[in-house]
Amino acid sequence: MKCHITTFIAVALMTGGLYSCGKGEPAAPFTEFTEVFFDAEKTALRNNGAGVFIAAKYNGQPIEWNVLSKKIKVVTGEGKFEFYDTRNGAVVAEKVIDVKAGAGQTFTLFQPTLDAPVSFIDPDAQANETPAPAGQIKLKVANYAQDLIPFAKLDLRVSISYYDADWNEVVEEVGMIRDVQDAVDKATYHLLPDGIPDPMPEIGYTYRFEFLDGETGEPLRNHGGTAYSNLAFSPWGMDPAPERNVFTVYMVAREAWGEAPPFIKKGEAYYEIETTMLFAN
Protein backbone atom coordinates (compact mmCIF):
# COMPACT_ATOMS: atom_id res chain seq x y z
CA MET A 1 0.00 0.00 0.00
CA LYS A 2 2.84 2.40 0.89
CA CYS A 3 4.45 1.77 -2.51
CA HIS A 4 1.17 2.59 -4.34
CA ILE A 5 0.77 5.86 -2.41
CA THR A 6 4.38 6.93 -3.21
CA THR A 7 3.86 6.19 -6.91
CA PHE A 8 0.59 8.16 -6.96
CA ILE A 9 2.28 11.20 -5.38
CA ALA A 10 5.16 11.08 -7.88
CA VAL A 11 2.82 10.89 -10.87
CA ALA A 12 0.72 13.76 -9.49
CA LEU A 13 3.78 15.95 -9.07
CA MET A 14 5.02 15.21 -12.59
CA THR A 15 1.58 15.86 -14.09
CA GLY A 16 1.10 19.07 -12.14
CA GLY A 17 4.45 20.36 -13.37
CA LEU A 18 3.16 20.30 -16.95
CA TYR A 19 0.31 22.71 -16.28
CA SER A 20 0.14 26.27 -15.08
CA CYS A 21 -1.44 26.81 -11.70
CA GLY A 22 -5.25 26.80 -11.73
CA LYS A 23 -5.72 27.05 -15.49
CA GLY A 24 -4.95 23.58 -16.75
CA GLU A 25 -2.72 24.99 -19.51
CA PRO A 26 0.76 23.63 -20.35
CA ALA A 27 3.52 25.46 -18.47
CA ALA A 28 6.49 27.05 -20.22
CA PRO A 29 9.16 24.48 -21.19
CA PHE A 30 12.46 24.35 -19.35
CA THR A 31 14.72 27.24 -20.42
CA GLU A 32 18.42 26.53 -20.95
CA PHE A 33 21.02 29.20 -20.30
CA THR A 34 24.37 29.45 -22.02
CA GLU A 35 27.23 31.92 -22.47
CA VAL A 36 28.05 34.12 -25.45
CA PHE A 37 31.36 35.96 -25.57
CA PHE A 38 31.89 39.51 -26.84
CA ASP A 39 35.48 40.77 -26.93
CA ALA A 40 35.61 44.57 -26.64
CA GLU A 41 39.34 44.88 -25.87
CA LYS A 42 39.94 46.55 -29.25
CA THR A 43 37.33 49.27 -28.74
CA ALA A 44 38.18 52.77 -27.58
CA LEU A 45 35.02 52.73 -25.42
CA ARG A 46 36.62 49.90 -23.46
CA ASN A 47 40.29 50.83 -23.73
CA ASN A 48 40.85 54.57 -23.64
CA GLY A 49 42.79 55.27 -20.46
CA ALA A 50 39.89 57.05 -18.76
CA GLY A 51 37.26 54.38 -18.08
CA VAL A 52 34.95 51.71 -19.50
CA PHE A 53 32.21 53.44 -21.49
CA ILE A 54 30.56 50.44 -23.14
CA ALA A 55 27.72 48.25 -21.85
CA ALA A 56 25.24 45.74 -23.29
CA LYS A 57 21.52 45.14 -23.71
CA TYR A 58 19.77 41.88 -24.54
CA ASN A 59 16.39 42.09 -26.28
CA GLY A 60 16.16 45.74 -25.28
CA GLN A 61 17.06 45.33 -21.59
CA PRO A 62 20.42 45.99 -19.90
CA ILE A 63 22.27 42.78 -19.12
CA GLU A 64 25.34 41.94 -17.09
CA TRP A 65 28.46 41.79 -19.26
CA ASN A 66 31.85 41.19 -17.74
CA VAL A 67 34.19 42.95 -20.19
CA LEU A 68 37.18 41.12 -18.68
CA SER A 69 35.82 37.58 -19.07
CA LYS A 70 33.87 38.83 -22.13
CA LYS A 71 30.81 36.68 -21.34
CA ILE A 72 27.09 37.37 -21.33
CA LYS A 73 24.75 34.67 -19.98
CA VAL A 74 21.46 34.36 -21.87
CA VAL A 75 18.85 31.78 -22.89
CA THR A 76 19.32 29.69 -26.01
CA GLY A 77 17.59 30.78 -29.20
CA GLU A 78 17.53 33.97 -31.21
CA GLY A 79 18.24 37.21 -29.37
CA LYS A 80 19.26 40.78 -30.13
CA PHE A 81 22.43 42.11 -28.54
CA GLU A 82 22.98 45.86 -28.42
CA PHE A 83 26.09 47.70 -27.23
CA TYR A 84 25.80 51.28 -26.09
CA ASP A 85 27.89 54.23 -24.95
CA THR A 86 27.27 54.62 -21.22
CA ARG A 87 28.00 58.35 -21.42
CA ASN A 88 24.95 59.14 -23.53
CA GLY A 89 23.03 55.87 -24.01
CA ALA A 90 23.61 55.81 -27.78
CA VAL A 91 23.63 52.34 -29.36
CA VAL A 92 26.97 51.88 -31.14
CA ALA A 93 26.59 48.31 -32.44
CA GLU A 94 23.98 45.57 -32.56
CA LYS A 95 23.76 41.96 -33.67
CA VAL A 96 21.01 39.33 -33.80
CA ILE A 97 22.38 35.91 -32.85
CA ASP A 98 20.88 32.43 -32.76
CA VAL A 99 22.45 31.37 -29.47
CA LYS A 100 23.42 27.71 -29.33
CA ALA A 101 23.80 25.73 -26.12
CA GLY A 102 27.42 25.13 -25.19
CA ALA A 103 28.71 26.52 -28.49
CA GLY A 104 31.07 29.08 -26.96
CA GLN A 105 30.13 31.62 -29.63
CA THR A 106 32.62 34.49 -29.68
CA PHE A 107 32.39 37.88 -31.40
CA THR A 108 34.98 40.64 -31.62
CA LEU A 109 34.23 44.37 -31.68
CA PHE A 110 36.61 46.96 -33.14
CA GLN A 111 36.75 50.72 -32.62
CA PRO A 112 40.18 52.36 -32.95
CA THR A 113 39.19 55.81 -31.60
CA LEU A 114 36.29 57.23 -29.60
CA ASP A 115 34.91 59.08 -32.61
CA ALA A 116 35.08 56.00 -34.87
CA PRO A 117 32.12 53.63 -35.35
CA VAL A 118 32.09 50.26 -33.58
CA SER A 119 32.10 47.28 -35.93
CA PHE A 120 32.19 43.50 -35.66
CA ILE A 121 35.35 41.98 -37.13
CA ASP A 122 36.43 38.43 -37.86
CA PRO A 123 39.14 37.45 -35.32
CA ASP A 124 40.45 34.99 -37.93
CA ALA A 125 40.60 37.62 -40.67
CA GLN A 126 44.24 36.91 -41.50
CA ALA A 127 44.21 33.19 -40.72
CA ASN A 128 44.67 32.32 -44.40
CA GLU A 129 47.42 34.85 -45.05
CA THR A 130 50.57 33.12 -46.31
CA PRO A 131 53.36 32.85 -43.71
CA ALA A 132 56.33 35.18 -43.73
CA PRO A 133 59.48 33.57 -45.18
CA ALA A 134 62.07 32.32 -42.71
CA GLY A 135 63.89 35.20 -41.02
CA GLN A 136 61.19 37.75 -41.88
CA ILE A 137 57.95 39.17 -40.52
CA LYS A 138 54.87 40.21 -42.46
CA LEU A 139 53.48 43.42 -41.01
CA LYS A 140 50.39 45.54 -41.69
CA VAL A 141 50.11 48.95 -39.98
CA ALA A 142 47.20 51.42 -39.84
CA ASN A 143 47.55 54.96 -38.51
CA TYR A 144 44.63 56.33 -36.48
CA ALA A 145 46.85 58.93 -34.76
CA GLN A 146 46.72 61.50 -37.55
CA ASP A 147 45.97 64.29 -35.06
CA LEU A 148 49.50 63.86 -33.66
CA ILE A 149 51.27 63.32 -36.99
CA PRO A 150 51.09 66.39 -39.24
CA PHE A 151 52.39 64.63 -42.37
CA ALA A 152 50.43 64.26 -45.60
CA LYS A 153 52.38 61.06 -46.17
CA LEU A 154 53.75 58.96 -43.30
CA ASP A 155 56.69 56.57 -43.47
CA LEU A 156 57.75 54.32 -40.58
CA ARG A 157 61.29 53.32 -39.76
CA VAL A 158 61.09 49.92 -38.04
CA SER A 159 63.86 48.85 -35.66
CA ILE A 160 64.41 45.97 -33.29
CA SER A 161 65.44 46.67 -29.70
CA TYR A 162 66.98 44.17 -27.27
CA TYR A 163 69.70 43.78 -24.64
CA ASP A 164 72.85 41.82 -25.42
CA ALA A 165 74.71 39.42 -23.11
CA ASP A 166 76.38 42.37 -21.35
CA TRP A 167 73.03 44.13 -20.83
CA ASN A 168 73.78 46.81 -23.38
CA GLU A 169 70.74 48.01 -25.31
CA VAL A 170 70.97 47.30 -29.03
CA VAL A 171 68.72 49.12 -31.51
CA GLU A 172 69.03 48.10 -35.16
CA GLU A 173 66.93 49.20 -38.12
CA VAL A 174 65.22 46.33 -39.95
CA GLY A 175 63.38 48.25 -42.67
CA MET A 176 60.95 50.95 -43.77
CA ILE A 177 57.20 50.95 -44.34
CA ARG A 178 56.26 53.62 -46.87
CA ASP A 179 52.98 55.52 -47.14
CA VAL A 180 51.24 54.17 -44.03
CA GLN A 181 47.46 54.14 -44.51
CA ASP A 182 44.84 55.58 -42.17
CA ALA A 183 42.64 52.47 -41.81
CA VAL A 184 43.15 48.73 -41.41
CA ASP A 185 41.08 47.92 -44.50
CA LYS A 186 43.31 50.20 -46.63
CA ALA A 187 46.64 48.91 -45.32
CA THR A 188 48.72 46.19 -46.95
CA TYR A 189 51.29 43.71 -45.66
CA HIS A 190 55.01 44.51 -45.79
CA LEU A 191 57.83 42.00 -45.57
CA LEU A 192 60.68 42.98 -43.24
CA PRO A 193 63.70 41.11 -41.83
CA ASP A 194 62.86 40.00 -38.30
CA GLY A 195 66.29 41.18 -37.05
CA ILE A 196 66.29 38.61 -34.22
CA PRO A 197 69.85 37.79 -33.10
CA ASP A 198 71.11 34.28 -32.48
CA PRO A 199 71.02 33.31 -29.68
CA MET A 200 67.70 34.80 -28.71
CA PRO A 201 68.05 37.56 -26.05
CA GLU A 202 67.18 36.34 -22.57
CA ILE A 203 64.48 38.93 -21.99
CA GLY A 204 63.17 39.03 -25.52
CA TYR A 205 62.96 41.89 -27.97
CA THR A 206 60.64 44.68 -29.11
CA TYR A 207 60.03 46.43 -32.40
CA ARG A 208 60.15 50.25 -32.43
CA PHE A 209 58.62 52.74 -34.81
CA GLU A 210 60.03 56.11 -35.82
CA PHE A 211 57.73 58.48 -37.70
CA LEU A 212 59.01 60.25 -40.82
CA ASP A 213 57.53 62.79 -43.20
CA GLY A 214 57.19 60.75 -46.40
CA GLU A 215 57.89 63.82 -48.54
CA THR A 216 60.85 65.36 -46.72
CA GLY A 217 62.26 62.54 -44.58
CA GLU A 218 62.07 64.74 -41.48
CA PRO A 219 61.19 62.91 -38.25
CA LEU A 220 58.25 63.61 -36.00
CA ARG A 221 59.78 65.37 -33.00
CA ASN A 222 58.91 65.01 -29.35
CA HIS A 223 58.62 67.73 -26.70
CA GLY A 224 62.37 67.49 -26.10
CA GLY A 225 63.11 68.23 -29.75
CA THR A 226 64.49 64.82 -30.72
CA ALA A 227 63.01 62.21 -33.06
CA TYR A 228 59.93 60.61 -31.51
CA SER A 229 59.77 56.80 -31.34
CA ASN A 230 57.58 54.28 -29.57
CA LEU A 231 57.81 50.69 -28.44
CA ALA A 232 55.45 49.25 -31.02
CA PHE A 233 55.00 45.53 -30.39
CA SER A 234 56.79 42.34 -29.38
CA PRO A 235 55.98 38.85 -30.67
CA TRP A 236 58.23 37.46 -27.93
CA GLY A 237 56.17 36.02 -25.08
CA MET A 238 52.85 36.01 -26.97
CA ASP A 239 50.52 33.19 -25.99
CA PRO A 240 49.87 31.42 -28.26
CA ALA A 241 53.14 32.11 -30.03
CA PRO A 242 52.70 33.31 -33.62
CA GLU A 243 53.75 30.51 -35.96
CA ARG A 244 53.56 32.33 -39.29
CA ASN A 245 54.89 35.73 -38.15
CA VAL A 246 51.99 37.68 -39.67
CA PHE A 247 50.90 40.77 -37.72
CA THR A 248 48.35 43.57 -38.03
CA VAL A 249 48.77 46.56 -35.72
CA TYR A 250 47.16 49.97 -35.46
CA MET A 251 48.27 53.25 -33.88
CA VAL A 252 46.22 55.72 -31.83
CA ALA A 253 46.92 58.85 -29.79
CA ARG A 254 46.93 58.35 -26.04
CA GLU A 255 47.18 61.19 -23.53
CA ALA A 256 50.28 60.86 -21.34
CA TRP A 257 50.54 61.40 -17.60
CA GLY A 258 52.09 64.84 -17.94
CA GLU A 259 54.97 66.89 -19.32
CA ALA A 260 58.13 64.99 -20.26
CA PRO A 261 60.63 65.31 -23.13
CA PRO A 262 59.77 61.93 -24.77
CA PHE A 263 56.08 62.85 -25.21
CA ILE A 264 54.42 64.84 -28.00
CA LYS A 265 52.91 68.18 -27.00
CA LYS A 266 49.60 69.19 -28.54
CA GLY A 267 47.92 72.29 -27.18
CA GLU A 268 48.38 72.16 -23.42
CA ALA A 269 48.44 68.35 -23.18
CA TYR A 270 51.05 65.66 -23.84
CA TYR A 271 50.57 62.46 -25.78
CA GLU A 272 52.08 59.18 -26.86
CA ILE A 273 51.43 57.16 -30.00
CA GLU A 274 50.19 53.79 -28.77
CA THR A 275 50.44 50.72 -30.98
CA THR A 276 47.95 47.89 -30.46
CA MET A 277 48.11 44.37 -31.87
CA LEU A 278 44.93 43.55 -33.76
CA PHE A 279 45.92 40.16 -35.25
CA ALA A 280 48.92 37.89 -34.69
CA ASN A 281 49.33 34.53 -36.40
Coordinates of C-alpha atoms in Angstrom, one line a residue, residues 91-197:
V91 CA 23.6 52.3 -29.4
V92 CA 27.0 51.9 -31.1
A93 CA 26.6 48.3 -32.4
E94 CA 24.0 45.6 -32.6
K95 CA 23.8 42.0 -33.7
V96 CA 21.0 39.3 -33.8
I97 CA 22.4 35.9 -32.8
D98 CA 20.9 32.4 -32.8
V99 CA 22.4 31.4 -29.5
K100 CA 23.4 27.7 -29.3
A101 CA 23.8 25.7 -26.1
G102 CA 27.4 25.1 -25.2
A103 CA 28.7 26.5 -28.5
G104 CA 31.1 29.1 -27.0
Q105 CA 30.1 31.6 -29.6
T106 CA 32.6 34.5 -29.7
F107 CA 32.4 37.9 -31.4
T108 CA 35.0 40.6 -31.6
L109 CA 34.2 44.4 -31.7
F110 CA 36.6 47.0 -33.1
Q111 CA 36.7 50.7 -32.6
P112 CA 40.2 52.4 -32.9
T113 CA 39.2 55.8 -31.6
L114 CA 36.3 57.2 -29.6
D115 CA 34.9 59.1 -32.6
A116 CA 35.1 56.0 -34.9
P117 CA 32.1 53.6 -35.3
V118 CA 32.1 50.3 -33.6
S119 CA 32.1 47.3 -35.9
F120 CA 32.2 43.5 -35.7
I121 CA 35.3 42.0 -37.1
D122 CA 36.4 38.4 -37.9
P123 CA 39.1 37.4 -35.3
D124 CA 40.4 35.0 -37.9
A125 CA 40.6 37.6 -40.7
Q126 CA 44.2 36.9 -41.5
A127 CA 44.2 33.2 -40.7
N128 CA 44.7 32.3 -44.4
E129 CA 47.4 34.9 -45.1
T130 CA 50.6 33.1 -46.3
P131 CA 53.4 32.9 -43.7
A132 CA 56.3 35.2 -43.7
P133 CA 59.5 33.6 -45.2
A134 CA 62.1 32.3 -42.7
G135 CA 63.9 35.2 -41.0
Q136 CA 61.2 37.7 -41.9
I137 CA 58.0 39.2 -40.5
K138 CA 54.9 40.2 -42.5
L139 CA 53.5 43.4 -41.0
K140 CA 50.4 45.5 -41.7
V141 CA 50.1 49.0 -40.0
A142 CA 47.2 51.4 -39.8
N143 CA 47.6 55.0 -38.5
Y144 CA 44.6 56.3 -36.5
A145 CA 46.8 58.9 -34.8
Q146 CA 46.7 61.5 -37.6
D147 CA 46.0 64.3 -35.1
L148 CA 49.5 63.9 -33.7
I149 CA 51.3 63.3 -37.0
P150 CA 51.1 66.4 -39.2
F151 CA 52.4 64.6 -42.4
A152 CA 50.4 64.3 -45.6
K153 CA 52.4 61.1 -46.2
L154 CA 53.7 59.0 -43.3
D155 CA 56.7 56.6 -43.5
L156 CA 57.8 54.3 -40.6
R157 CA 61.3 53.3 -39.8
V158 CA 61.1 49.9 -38.0
S159 CA 63.9 48.9 -35.7
I160 CA 64.4 46.0 -33.3
S161 CA 65.4 46.7 -29.7
Y162 CA 67.0 44.2 -27.3
Y163 CA 69.7 43.8 -24.6
D164 CA 72.9 41.8 -25.4
A165 CA 74.7 39.4 -23.1
D166 CA 76.4 42.4 -21.3
W167 CA 73.0 44.1 -20.8
N168 CA 73.8 46.8 -23.4
E169 CA 70.7 48.0 -25.3
V170 CA 71.0 47.3 -29.0
V171 CA 68.7 49.1 -31.5
E172 CA 69.0 48.1 -35.2
E173 CA 66.9 49.2 -38.1
V174 CA 65.2 46.3 -39.9
G175 CA 63.4 48.3 -42.7
M176 CA 60.9 50.9 -43.8
I177 CA 57.2 51.0 -44.3
R178 CA 56.3 53.6 -46.9
D179 CA 53.0 55.5 -47.1
V180 CA 51.2 54.2 -44.0
Q181 CA 47.5 54.1 -44.5
D182 CA 44.8 55.6 -42.2
A183 CA 42.6 52.5 -41.8
V184 CA 43.2 48.7 -41.4
D185 CA 41.1 47.9 -44.5
K186 CA 43.3 50.2 -46.6
A187 CA 46.6 48.9 -45.3
T188 CA 48.7 46.2 -47.0
Y189 CA 51.3 43.7 -45.7
H190 CA 55.0 44.5 -45.8
L191 CA 57.8 42.0 -45.6
L192 CA 60.7 43.0 -43.2
P193 CA 63.7 41.1 -41.8
D194 CA 62.9 40.0 -38.3
G195 CA 66.3 41.2 -37.0
I196 CA 66.3 38.6 -34.2
P197 CA 69.9 37.8 -33.1

